[in-house]
XYZ file of C-alpha atoms in Angstrom:
385
model
C 62.980 87.023 46.574
C 61.081 83.715 47.483
C 63.711 81.098 48.786
C 62.631 77.556 47.614
C 63.450 74.828 49.813
C 64.092 71.331 48.645
C 61.510 68.957 50.107
C 62.496 67.192 53.219
C 62.968 63.398 52.914
C 60.233 61.512 54.135
C 60.713 59.043 57.304
C 60.529 56.303 54.939
C 63.217 57.560 52.747
C 65.534 57.726 55.802
C 64.813 54.438 56.653
C 65.887 53.462 53.175
C 68.976 55.390 53.426
C 70.146 53.500 56.405
C 69.191 50.282 55.053
C 70.940 50.407 51.763
C 74.228 50.408 53.511
C 77.422 48.839 52.340
C 76.566 45.458 53.884
C 73.318 45.355 51.838
C 74.880 46.370 48.559
C 77.641 43.623 49.153
C 74.920 41.169 49.642
C 73.450 42.173 46.055
C 76.784 42.052 44.576
C 77.669 38.690 45.696
C 74.393 37.352 44.507
C 74.866 39.159 41.079
C 78.377 37.210 40.404
C 76.990 34.054 41.843
C 75.977 32.821 38.500
C 72.695 31.836 36.939
C 72.294 28.918 39.344
C 72.874 30.901 42.522
C 69.862 31.316 45.032
C 68.109 34.385 46.140
C 70.160 35.707 49.458
C 67.929 35.433 52.316
C 70.333 38.123 53.828
C 68.523 40.561 51.599
C 65.353 40.063 53.181
C 66.821 39.745 56.679
C 68.598 43.120 56.426
C 65.552 44.919 54.985
C 63.477 43.482 57.740
C 66.045 44.434 60.628
C 66.421 48.004 59.231
C 62.548 48.537 59.660
C 61.838 48.679 55.891
C 58.993 46.333 55.936
C 57.760 47.884 59.119
C 57.652 51.012 57.418
C 55.483 49.682 54.482
C 53.011 48.546 57.246
C 53.295 51.393 59.758
C 49.833 50.845 61.289
C 46.954 48.415 60.558
C 46.650 45.708 57.767
C 47.014 48.036 54.501
C 50.480 48.527 52.936
C 51.577 52.085 52.488
C 51.886 51.898 48.747
C 54.114 55.057 48.364
C 56.571 53.237 50.417
C 56.216 49.992 48.265
C 56.959 51.961 45.300
C 59.899 53.771 46.583
C 61.418 50.705 47.822
C 60.988 49.108 44.261
C 62.479 52.145 42.753
C 65.595 52.151 44.853
C 66.167 48.210 44.345
C 65.495 48.850 40.595
C 68.060 51.676 40.408
C 70.737 49.301 41.702
C 71.030 47.379 38.273
C 69.725 44.179 40.002
C 66.211 43.098 39.008
C 66.348 39.851 40.842
C 66.623 41.812 44.041
C 63.685 43.895 43.338
C 61.726 40.994 42.091
C 62.575 38.872 44.936
C 61.642 41.461 47.369
C 58.472 42.218 45.585
C 57.590 38.517 46.028
C 58.204 38.615 49.524
C 56.051 41.814 49.932
C 53.252 40.234 47.971
C 52.775 37.365 50.230
C 53.376 39.490 53.305
C 50.736 41.893 52.123
C 47.998 38.850 52.050
C 49.313 37.796 55.489
C 48.971 40.919 56.998
C 45.673 41.972 55.800
C 43.798 38.604 55.824
C 45.607 36.460 58.270
C 43.342 36.103 61.463
C 44.632 33.360 63.444
C 47.760 33.386 65.896
C 49.706 31.441 63.611
C 49.323 33.673 60.606
C 49.777 36.695 62.556
C 53.133 35.376 64.009
C 54.240 34.303 60.452
C 53.465 37.880 59.310
C 55.245 39.695 62.156
C 58.271 37.324 61.608
C 58.205 38.188 57.721
C 58.060 41.974 58.498
C 61.043 41.587 60.726
C 62.978 39.765 58.121
C 62.993 36.395 60.170
C 61.007 34.601 57.682
C 61.010 34.603 53.997
C 57.645 34.232 52.141
C 56.311 33.591 48.539
C 53.243 33.332 46.632
C 51.980 30.120 44.704
C 49.302 30.999 42.418
C 50.261 29.981 38.885
C 49.373 26.436 37.653
C 50.459 24.476 34.686
C 48.518 26.134 31.586
C 46.641 28.290 33.860
C 48.478 31.445 33.973
C 46.513 34.327 35.552
C 43.324 32.597 35.283
C 42.102 31.487 38.615
C 39.146 29.711 36.916
C 41.521 26.889 36.033
C 42.833 26.385 39.446
C 43.389 22.529 39.910
C 44.740 22.887 43.500
C 41.940 21.737 45.989
C 41.438 22.097 49.546
C 39.154 19.397 51.271
C 37.756 19.519 54.809
C 39.006 16.955 57.054
C 38.294 16.288 60.795
C 41.500 18.136 61.717
C 41.431 20.829 59.265
C 42.096 20.767 55.545
C 43.791 18.632 52.831
C 45.489 20.778 50.453
C 46.890 18.904 47.368
C 48.243 20.304 43.964
C 51.039 21.974 42.408
C 52.351 25.261 41.369
C 54.508 25.946 38.412
C 56.256 29.244 38.949
C 57.167 30.104 42.575
C 59.664 32.601 43.353
C 61.790 32.203 46.487
C 60.510 28.800 46.642
C 64.110 27.318 47.465
C 64.743 29.751 50.233
C 61.250 30.540 51.738
C 60.000 29.590 55.127
C 56.389 29.498 53.892
C 54.422 29.864 50.670
C 51.011 31.185 50.429
C 48.967 28.871 47.942
C 45.892 29.745 46.055
C 43.548 26.716 46.070
C 39.838 25.886 45.197
C 37.447 24.326 47.892
C 36.710 20.891 46.759
C 33.603 20.464 44.776
C 33.111 24.363 44.166
C 33.474 25.817 40.737
C 34.943 29.300 39.294
C 35.590 32.342 41.582
C 33.140 31.496 44.449
C 35.489 28.827 45.921
C 38.954 30.309 45.836
C 40.673 30.032 49.152
C 44.288 30.578 50.500
C 46.369 28.912 52.767
C 49.916 29.453 54.304
C 51.962 26.116 53.926
C 55.426 25.771 55.462
C 58.552 24.693 53.537
C 58.714 21.285 55.285
C 55.036 20.613 53.609
C 56.084 21.406 50.202
C 58.251 19.526 47.624
C 60.478 22.143 45.621
C 61.452 21.110 42.133
C 64.461 22.040 40.495
C 64.773 25.715 39.826
C 64.303 26.839 36.168
C 67.119 28.303 33.872
C 65.848 31.485 32.611
C 66.432 34.063 30.231
C 67.233 36.704 32.995
C 66.918 37.378 36.704
C 69.495 34.878 37.304
C 69.297 34.507 41.102
C 65.798 35.160 41.232
C 65.264 31.308 41.986
C 61.884 30.328 40.690
C 60.717 26.547 40.868
C 57.839 24.537 40.563
C 56.120 22.856 43.839
C 54.113 20.104 44.760
C 52.151 19.362 47.873
C 49.657 16.910 49.474
C 49.548 17.826 53.003
C 46.736 18.140 55.760
C 46.841 21.616 57.887
C 44.830 22.756 60.717
C 42.342 25.436 60.167
C 44.509 28.145 61.595
C 46.619 27.917 58.193
C 43.709 29.047 56.131
C 44.110 32.739 55.242
C 40.991 33.348 53.318
C 37.797 31.116 53.563
C 36.138 30.025 50.195
C 34.460 32.925 48.508
C 37.021 35.410 49.780
C 40.212 34.135 48.480
C 40.140 35.951 45.102
C 39.687 39.287 46.896
C 42.595 38.225 49.094
C 44.758 37.333 46.117
C 43.696 40.618 44.301
C 44.952 42.620 47.157
C 48.404 40.996 46.920
C 48.531 41.350 43.282
C 47.913 45.245 43.705
C 51.034 45.510 45.896
C 53.058 43.145 43.201
C 52.050 45.125 40.280
C 52.676 48.613 41.836
C 56.081 46.941 42.834
C 56.938 46.280 39.178
C 55.969 49.705 38.062
C 58.237 51.149 40.751
C 60.987 48.908 39.746
C 60.736 49.833 36.130
C 61.205 53.155 36.881
C 64.290 52.856 39.046
C 65.878 50.580 36.362
C 64.936 53.117 33.519
C 66.483 56.030 35.302
C 69.661 53.863 35.759
C 69.658 52.678 32.111
C 69.067 56.122 30.659
C 71.554 57.497 32.833
C 74.229 55.150 31.605
C 73.153 55.374 27.943
C 73.360 59.334 27.903
C 76.966 58.958 29.531
C 77.717 56.686 26.662
C 76.169 59.026 24.102
C 78.535 62.018 25.488
C 81.569 59.812 25.455
C 81.162 58.186 21.969
C 81.763 60.159 18.919
C 80.478 59.549 15.348
C 81.152 61.563 12.184
C 83.009 64.334 14.404
C 80.388 64.682 17.022
C 79.367 63.149 20.176
C 76.261 60.945 19.884
C 74.408 63.214 22.246
C 75.016 66.256 19.790
C 73.156 64.355 16.891
C 69.681 65.599 17.298
C 67.902 62.494 16.285
C 69.348 60.562 19.004
C 69.053 63.216 21.675
C 65.447 63.859 21.051
C 64.651 60.264 21.120
C 66.101 59.740 24.536
C 64.266 63.052 25.508
C 61.016 61.236 24.530
C 62.054 58.235 26.742
C 63.004 60.411 29.781
C 59.766 62.300 29.481
C 57.720 59.151 29.529
C 59.663 57.607 32.327
C 59.069 60.983 34.328
C 55.308 60.664 33.447
C 55.101 57.274 34.835
C 57.010 58.263 37.962
C 54.686 61.052 38.709
C 51.494 58.906 37.899
C 52.657 56.523 40.418
C 53.115 59.225 43.029
C 49.730 60.463 42.461
C 48.128 57.206 42.641
C 49.752 56.370 45.946
C 48.507 59.744 47.592
C 45.015 59.469 46.196
C 43.809 56.926 48.579
C 43.614 52.989 48.309
C 45.151 51.934 44.903
C 42.293 50.421 42.798
C 42.891 47.032 41.405
C 42.234 48.311 37.793
C 44.516 51.236 38.294
C 47.232 48.941 39.545
C 46.751 46.728 36.465
C 47.100 49.723 34.009
C 50.072 51.311 35.788
C 51.982 47.895 35.782
C 51.246 47.078 32.030
C 52.115 50.793 30.975
C 55.186 50.798 32.860
C 56.325 47.341 31.812
C 55.928 48.094 28.073
C 57.758 51.408 28.486
C 60.509 49.610 30.403
C 61.144 47.043 27.319
C 61.350 49.832 25.042
C 63.910 52.073 27.213
C 66.232 49.109 27.560
C 66.035 48.411 23.651
C 67.073 51.921 22.933
C 69.746 52.011 25.517
C 71.143 48.755 24.133
C 71.011 50.288 20.669
C 73.175 53.289 21.921
C 76.088 50.827 22.665
C 76.022 49.305 18.996
C 77.632 46.183 18.545
C 79.346 46.276 22.106
C 75.686 46.345 23.610
C 75.087 42.967 21.941
C 77.810 41.530 23.667
C 77.731 39.974 27.064
C 80.365 41.740 29.407
C 81.306 45.113 27.955
C 78.133 46.796 29.201
C 75.371 45.769 31.478
C 72.708 46.817 29.336
C 72.269 43.492 27.714
C 71.488 42.000 31.077
C 69.166 44.611 32.050
C 67.420 44.161 28.704
C 66.717 40.406 29.324
C 65.790 41.178 32.968
C 63.131 43.669 32.058
C 61.212 40.999 29.860
C 59.931 39.716 33.183
C 58.112 42.967 34.018
C 55.724 42.228 31.045
C 55.128 38.615 32.303
C 55.194 38.459 36.033
C 51.968 39.665 37.935
C 49.748 39.179 34.795
C 50.724 39.382 31.194
C 49.792 42.514 29.036
C 46.586 41.041 27.904
C 45.145 39.879 31.153
C 45.926 43.517 32.409
C 44.175 45.066 29.546
C 41.290 43.002 30.070
C 41.211 44.121 33.637
C 41.199 47.753 32.637
C 38.568 47.100 29.809
C 36.288 45.435 32.263
C 35.845 48.857 34.283
C 35.192 50.897 31.020
C 31.749 52.223 30.769
C 30.086 53.913 27.758
C 28.958 57.434 27.847
C 25.600 56.819 26.412
C 24.311 60.471 26.992
C 27.291 61.955 25.512
C 26.787 59.678 22.324
C 23.262 60.624 21.904
C 24.245 64.258 21.981
C 27.236 64.533 19.780
C 27.000 61.462 17.388
C 24.598 61.853 14.539
C 23.395 58.720 12.767
């Protein structure tokens, strides 16, 4: 008889096990009860950094280990705090850009500090009315005798109230469309942060508008004009895979809680779980969550994650996550619609961000569609006019 042994936890999983200690969970718990105006806790980034989590994502070289990115997001998503997962994802996204494209001593030092958790970094890309369309960039970078004058504004910048630096997407003055996209790292004292927005969910993921008009040295430039779009895209791959991992972890938690409710609550002489219609609906949800989980794993071990694949994975996971939360909320009936008795209503509100952040559905579908190619040979062979 063959003995099947459980797979040994990876080195990174052991790092996560050590990092997710009582101190880290207490940081998240305090933030969760700080109210919608509470700021994102820097301690979360600091604790993860000091535990070696970010160093584990970038063990060598400039490319992130995407399997570790997903595992971290799954763990955070499974804690029932989407704000924590989204905030760490924002830090990781900016850090991915810095580590891969930062060449100056200043940028390398900033990346090292962010990896250790000594610095918090965010990404400023979205402008008013622009969304994910970099062709509408109004932020400009104009050469000066001492470097560049970077001026403009960004509408949605997560972590802006606690960040030490923000990676800003701009356009070289006088250039047009994608060819002039460039990136800079601006210090917090070079940016004016506005009042954080009141949001539908993700209460302590502080997100605010920022404005800046500052002269910076050349060493603050992360990507020169013409390479900025590629640099920003590399960061978006990390963010979109993070979102997909967050969704899987959050769905596992929500389904587990909903199934427990189904086994404890009775209707018409049977537990809800004994009603076939409900049981099979949740079996369908669980199967699809598992499919996304294993698709993520397969994608992360196949080599560098293509931009198009990350887009497709994120939009697929986010839409499924919204459906899962809605069905889990439904299981709690009237109590599920109340604030307080069950956390599902909060998870339901938080999940909506997954379909908005890092590119809306339509933007990501366009990314997928742009890579589709017709099979003209098969069409000629099989289609009869």
